[in-house]
Amino acid sequence: MSSSTNPSSRKILVLGATSGIAEATCRIWASQGASLFLVARNAEKLAVVAADLRTRGASFVDTAVADLDDTEQHPALLAHAVNSLAGLDVAYLAHGVLGDQAQAEQDFHTAAHILHTNLMAPVSLLTWLANFFVQRRAGTIAVLSSVAGDRGRKSNYVYGSSKAGLSAFLAGLRNRVDREGVTVLTIKPGPTKTAMTAGMKGAEKFADVDKVAASIVKAVDARADSLYVPFQWQPIMFVIRHIPERVFKKLNL
Ligand SMILES: NC(=O)c1ccc[n+]([C@@H]2O[C@H](COP(=O)([O-])OP(=O)(O)OC[C@H]3O[C@@H](n4cnc5c(N)ncnc54)[C@H](OP(=O)(O)O)[C@@H]3O)[C@@H](O)[C@H]2O)c1
């Protein structure tokens, strides 16, 4: 069994490792004995997450503090992670911001910041990672996009457009690298209970983060192309995507 298929020897890089969804996913990978390299911008939170994952059984945990908005740093950061892990099987991109939609409607810089963090920074990371994996003809890239990218809605179209761009980029990347032995998994969570959604209306009904994480781990193991999680978001978004524009533009979504 190769290291990429044996969970206990898998080498996993997590970008945005203090995200609620990433943390829950890492708890499962740690319990399987994976080796983890964790990147986050908040050193204190990162140290707590790393310590927890060590106690849960991770074979190896190393960390780096980085603001992922700084794309100039990406090549050195990624090379350092690969060096520290002595290889790489899975890269998991989890960082992102919801942003302030109302402010972004008035101020281009707010909108640009959301697009930079959620789209431009991932494009920079994915370009390096895809070329790294293609050279080795192996590897998995798993990325947290969102159901919000499936159709622009007035309540969050700036965030939604960042995720739409990300999903389209991933679809094209998959089309390029699948034939090189590299898997690209687009993950589209519906609303999930994490810091990002805390305090939102109806948050108590949002998906449980541990269940979402368990589905992500399964999809990575299955080398799936895409995942709607929880699964009912796939038919829901199918319907939403097919509502005629003349009707959709009148809805309060
Ligand atoms: N929760 C949901 O309902 C939901 C639904 C669909 C998709 N998603 C996506 O899932 C991913 C994870 O979100 P989550 O729900 O786990 O939310 P979260 O707990 O708020 O995590 C977001 C993470 O991104 C990090 N981050 C933001 N900007 C960064 C930057 N410039 N550099 C480094 N790290 C940065 C944050 O770091 P700090 O802690 O330092 O701020 C935080 O750890 C995001 O891409 C999100 O868009 C979430």
Coordinates of C-alpha atoms and ligand atoms in Angstrom, one line a residue:
M1 CA 0.0 0.0 0.0
S2 CA 1.4 3.4 -0.9
S3 CA 1.6 6.1 1.7
S4 CA -1.2 8.0 0.0
T5 CA -3.6 5.2 0.4
N6 CA -2.6 4.1 3.9
P7 CA -4.2 6.6 6.3
S8 CA -1.7 5.8 9.1
S9 CA 1.3 6.9 7.1
R10 CA -0.3 9.7 5.1
K11 CA 1.4 13.1 5.0
I12 CA -1.1 15.9 5.0
L13 CA -0.7 19.7 4.7
V14 CA -3.5 21.8 6.1
L15 CA -3.8 25.5 5.1
G16 CA -6.1 27.3 7.5
A17 CA -5.7 24.7 10.2
T18 CA -7.5 26.7 12.9
S19 CA -10.8 26.6 10.8
G20 CA -13.6 24.8 12.6
I21 CA -14.1 22.4 9.6
A22 CA -10.3 21.8 9.2
E23 CA -9.8 21.2 12.9
A24 CA -12.6 18.6 13.0
T25 CA -11.1 16.9 9.8
C26 CA -7.7 16.9 11.4
R27 CA -9.0 15.2 14.6
I28 CA -10.0 12.2 12.4
W29 CA -6.7 12.2 10.5
A30 CA -4.8 12.4 13.8
S31 CA -6.7 9.4 15.2
Q32 CA -5.7 7.5 12.1
G33 CA -2.0 8.3 12.8
A34 CA -1.4 10.7 9.9
S35 CA 1.5 13.1 9.8
L36 CA 0.3 16.7 9.7
F37 CA 1.8 20.1 8.7
L38 CA -0.5 22.9 9.9
V39 CA -0.6 26.4 8.7
A40 CA -2.6 29.2 10.3
R41 CA -2.2 32.9 11.0
N42 CA -3.0 32.9 14.7
A43 CA 0.0 31.4 16.5
E44 CA -1.8 30.9 19.8
K45 CA -4.8 29.1 18.3
L46 CA -2.5 27.0 16.1
A47 CA -0.4 25.9 19.1
V48 CA -3.6 24.7 20.9
V49 CA -4.8 22.8 17.7
A50 CA -1.4 21.2 17.2
A51 CA -1.1 20.0 20.9
D52 CA -4.6 18.5 20.7
L53 CA -3.8 16.6 17.5
R54 CA -0.6 15.2 19.0
T55 CA -2.6 13.8 21.9
R56 CA -5.1 12.3 19.5
G57 CA -2.5 10.1 17.8
A58 CA -0.9 12.0 14.9
S59 CA 2.4 10.4 14.0
F60 CA 4.0 13.9 13.5
V61 CA 2.8 17.4 13.8
D62 CA 4.6 20.5 12.6
T63 CA 3.3 24.1 12.2
A64 CA 3.9 27.4 10.5
V65 CA 2.4 30.7 11.2
A66 CA 1.4 32.6 8.0
D67 CA -1.1 35.1 6.7
L68 CA -2.2 33.3 3.6
D69 CA -3.2 36.6 2.0
D70 CA 0.6 37.1 1.4
T71 CA 0.9 35.1 -1.8
E72 CA 4.6 36.1 -2.2
Q73 CA 5.4 33.8 0.8
H74 CA 3.5 30.8 -0.6
P75 CA 6.4 29.0 -2.5
A76 CA 8.8 29.1 0.5
L77 CA 6.0 28.1 2.9
L78 CA 4.9 25.1 0.7
A79 CA 8.5 24.0 0.1
H80 CA 9.1 24.1 3.9
A81 CA 6.0 22.0 4.6
V82 CA 7.0 19.4 2.1
N83 CA 10.5 19.3 3.5
S84 CA 9.2 19.0 7.1
L85 CA 6.9 16.2 6.2
A86 CA 9.5 14.6 3.9
G87 CA 6.9 14.3 1.2
L88 CA 3.2 15.2 0.7
D89 CA 0.2 13.0 -0.1
V90 CA -2.8 15.4 0.6
A91 CA -3.0 19.2 0.6
Y92 CA -6.2 20.5 2.3
L93 CA -7.1 24.1 1.7
A94 CA -9.5 25.4 4.4
H95 CA -8.9 29.0 5.0
G96 CA -11.5 31.6 4.1
V97 CA -13.6 34.6 5.1
L98 CA -17.3 35.2 4.9
G99 CA -16.8 39.0 4.9
D100 CA -19.3 41.7 5.4
Q101 CA -21.7 41.7 2.4
A102 CA -23.4 45.0 3.3
Q103 CA -20.0 46.7 3.5
A104 CA -18.8 45.1 0.3
E105 CA -21.8 46.5 -1.6
Q106 CA -20.6 50.0 -0.7
D107 CA -16.8 49.6 -0.7
F108 CA -14.7 47.9 -3.4
H109 CA -11.8 47.3 -1.1
T110 CA -14.0 45.1 1.2
A111 CA -15.1 43.1 -1.8
A112 CA -11.6 42.8 -3.1
H113 CA -10.3 41.6 0.2
I114 CA -12.9 38.7 0.3
L115 CA -12.0 37.8 -3.3
H116 CA -8.3 37.9 -2.5
T117 CA -8.5 35.6 0.6
N118 CA -11.0 33.2 -0.9
L119 CA -9.9 33.1 -4.5
M120 CA -6.6 34.7 -5.3
A121 CA -4.7 33.2 -2.4
P122 CA -6.0 29.7 -3.1
V123 CA -5.1 30.1 -6.8
S124 CA -1.6 30.9 -5.8
L125 CA -1.4 27.9 -3.5
L126 CA -3.1 25.6 -6.0
T127 CA -0.7 26.5 -8.8
W128 CA 2.3 25.5 -6.7
L129 CA 0.7 22.4 -5.3
A130 CA -0.7 21.1 -8.6
N131 CA 2.7 21.4 -10.3
F132 CA 4.3 19.7 -7.3
F133 CA 1.9 16.7 -7.5
V134 CA 2.0 16.5 -11.3
Q135 CA 5.8 16.1 -11.1
R136 CA 5.3 13.2 -8.8
R137 CA 2.3 11.8 -10.7
A138 CA 0.4 11.4 -7.4
G139 CA -1.4 13.4 -4.7
T140 CA -4.7 14.7 -3.6
I141 CA -5.8 18.4 -3.4
A142 CA -8.9 18.9 -1.3
V143 CA -10.5 22.4 -1.1
L144 CA -13.3 23.9 0.9
S145 CA -15.4 25.8 -1.6
S146 CA -19.1 26.3 -0.8
V147 CA -22.7 25.8 -2.0
A148 CA -22.8 29.6 -2.0
G149 CA -20.7 29.5 -5.2
D150 CA -23.4 27.6 -7.1
R151 CA -25.6 30.7 -7.7
G152 CA -25.2 34.4 -6.7
R153 CA -27.7 35.5 -4.2
K154 CA -28.2 39.1 -2.8
S155 CA -27.5 38.1 0.8
N156 CA -23.9 36.9 0.0
Y157 CA -22.9 37.3 -3.6
V158 CA -19.4 38.7 -2.9
Y159 CA -18.5 35.6 -0.9
G160 CA -20.5 33.5 -3.3
S161 CA -18.6 34.8 -6.3
S162 CA -15.3 34.1 -4.6
K163 CA -16.4 30.5 -4.2
A164 CA -17.9 30.3 -7.7
G165 CA -14.5 31.3 -9.1
L166 CA -12.7 28.8 -6.8
S167 CA -15.1 26.0 -7.9
A168 CA -14.5 26.8 -11.6
F169 CA -10.8 27.0 -11.1
L170 CA -10.8 23.6 -9.4
A171 CA -12.9 22.0 -12.2
G172 CA -10.4 23.2 -14.8
L173 CA -7.5 22.1 -12.7
R174 CA -9.0 18.6 -12.2
N175 CA -9.5 18.4 -16.0
R176 CA -5.8 19.2 -16.4
V177 CA -4.2 17.0 -13.7
D178 CA -6.5 14.0 -13.4
R179 CA -4.6 12.3 -16.3
E180 CA -1.4 13.0 -14.4
G181 CA -2.6 10.9 -11.4
V182 CA -3.6 13.8 -9.3
T183 CA -7.0 14.1 -7.6
V184 CA -8.7 17.4 -7.1
L185 CA -11.7 17.3 -4.7
T186 CA -14.1 20.3 -4.6
I187 CA -15.9 20.3 -1.2
K188 CA -19.2 22.3 -1.1
P189 CA -20.4 22.4 2.5
G190 CA -23.9 23.8 3.3
P191 CA -24.2 26.0 6.4
T192 CA -22.1 24.3 9.1
K193 CA -21.7 25.2 12.8
T194 CA -18.3 26.9 13.1
A195 CA -17.0 30.3 14.1
M196 CA -17.9 31.5 10.6
T197 CA -21.6 31.0 11.1
A198 CA -21.9 31.6 14.9
G199 CA -24.7 33.9 15.7
M200 CA -26.4 33.6 12.3
K201 CA -30.2 33.2 12.2
G202 CA -31.1 29.5 12.3
A203 CA -27.5 28.5 13.2
E204 CA -28.7 25.8 15.6
K205 CA -30.1 23.9 12.6
F206 CA -26.8 24.1 10.7
A207 CA -24.8 20.9 10.1
D208 CA -22.6 19.3 12.8
V209 CA -19.0 20.0 12.0
D210 CA -17.8 16.5 13.0
K211 CA -20.3 14.9 10.6
V212 CA -19.2 17.3 7.9
A213 CA -15.5 16.3 8.6
A214 CA -16.3 12.6 8.5
S215 CA -17.8 13.0 5.0
I216 CA -14.7 14.9 3.9
V217 CA -12.4 12.2 5.1
K218 CA -14.4 9.6 3.3
A219 CA -14.4 11.6 0.1
V220 CA -10.6 12.1 0.3
D221 CA -10.2 8.3 0.8
A222 CA -12.5 7.6 -2.2
R223 CA -10.5 10.1 -4.3
A224 CA -13.8 11.7 -5.2
D225 CA -14.1 14.7 -7.5
S226 CA -16.7 16.7 -5.6
L227 CA -18.7 16.5 -2.4
Y228 CA -21.8 18.3 -1.3
V229 CA -22.0 18.0 2.5
P230 CA -24.5 17.3 4.0
F231 CA -25.6 15.4 0.8
Q232 CA -29.1 17.0 0.6
W233 CA -27.4 20.2 -0.6
Q234 CA -26.7 18.5 -4.0
P235 CA -30.5 18.3 -5.0
I236 CA -31.2 21.6 -3.3
M237 CA -28.6 23.4 -5.3
F238 CA -29.6 21.6 -8.5
V239 CA -33.1 23.1 -8.0
I240 CA -31.7 26.6 -7.1
R241 CA -29.4 26.6 -10.1
H242 CA -32.4 25.9 -12.4
I243 CA -34.8 28.5 -11.2
P244 CA -35.3 30.9 -14.2
E245 CA -33.6 34.2 -13.7
R246 CA -36.8 36.2 -14.2
V247 CA -38.2 34.4 -11.1
F248 CA -34.9 34.2 -9.2
K249 CA -34.2 37.9 -9.3
K250 CA -37.5 38.6 -7.4
L251 CA -36.7 36.2 -4.6
N252 CA -35.3 37.2 -1.2
L253 CA -32.5 34.7 -0.8
Ligands
LIG1 N1 -19.1 27.1 8.1 C1 -19.9 27.1 7.0 O1 -21.1 27.2 7.0 C2 -19.2 26.9 5.6 C3 -20.0 26.6 4.5 C4 -19.4 26.5 3.3 C5 -18.0 26.7 3.1 N2 -17.3 27.0 4.2 C6 -15.8 27.2 4.0 O2 -15.1 26.3 4.8 C7 -13.8 26.9 5.1 C8 -13.6 26.8 6.6 O3 -14.6 27.6 7.2 P1 -15.1 27.3 8.7 O4 -16.5 27.2 8.7 O5 -14.2 26.3 9.3 O6 -14.8 28.8 9.3 P2 -13.8 29.3 10.4 O7 -13.8 28.4 11.6 O8 -14.2 30.7 10.6 O9 -12.4 29.2 9.7 C9 -11.9 30.1 8.7 C10 -10.4 30.0 8.9 O10 -9.8 30.7 7.9 C11 -8.7 31.4 8.5 N3 -8.2 32.5 7.7 C12 -9.0 33.5 7.1 N4 -8.2 34.3 6.4 C13 -6.9 33.9 6.6 C14 -5.6 34.3 6.1 N5 -5.5 35.4 5.4 N6 -4.6 33.6 6.4 C15 -4.6 32.4 7.1 N7 -5.8 32.0 7.6 C16 -6.9 32.7 7.3 C17 -9.2 31.8 9.8 O11 -8.1 32.2 10.7 P3 -8.4 33.0 12.0 O12 -9.0 32.0 13.0 O13 -7.0 33.4 12.4 O14 -9.3 34.1 11.6 C18 -9.9 30.5 10.2 O15 -9.0 29.6 10.8 C19 -13.9 28.4 4.5 O16 -13.2 28.4 3.3 C20 -15.3 28.6 4.3 O17 -15.6 29.6 3.3 C21 -17.8 27.1 5.5

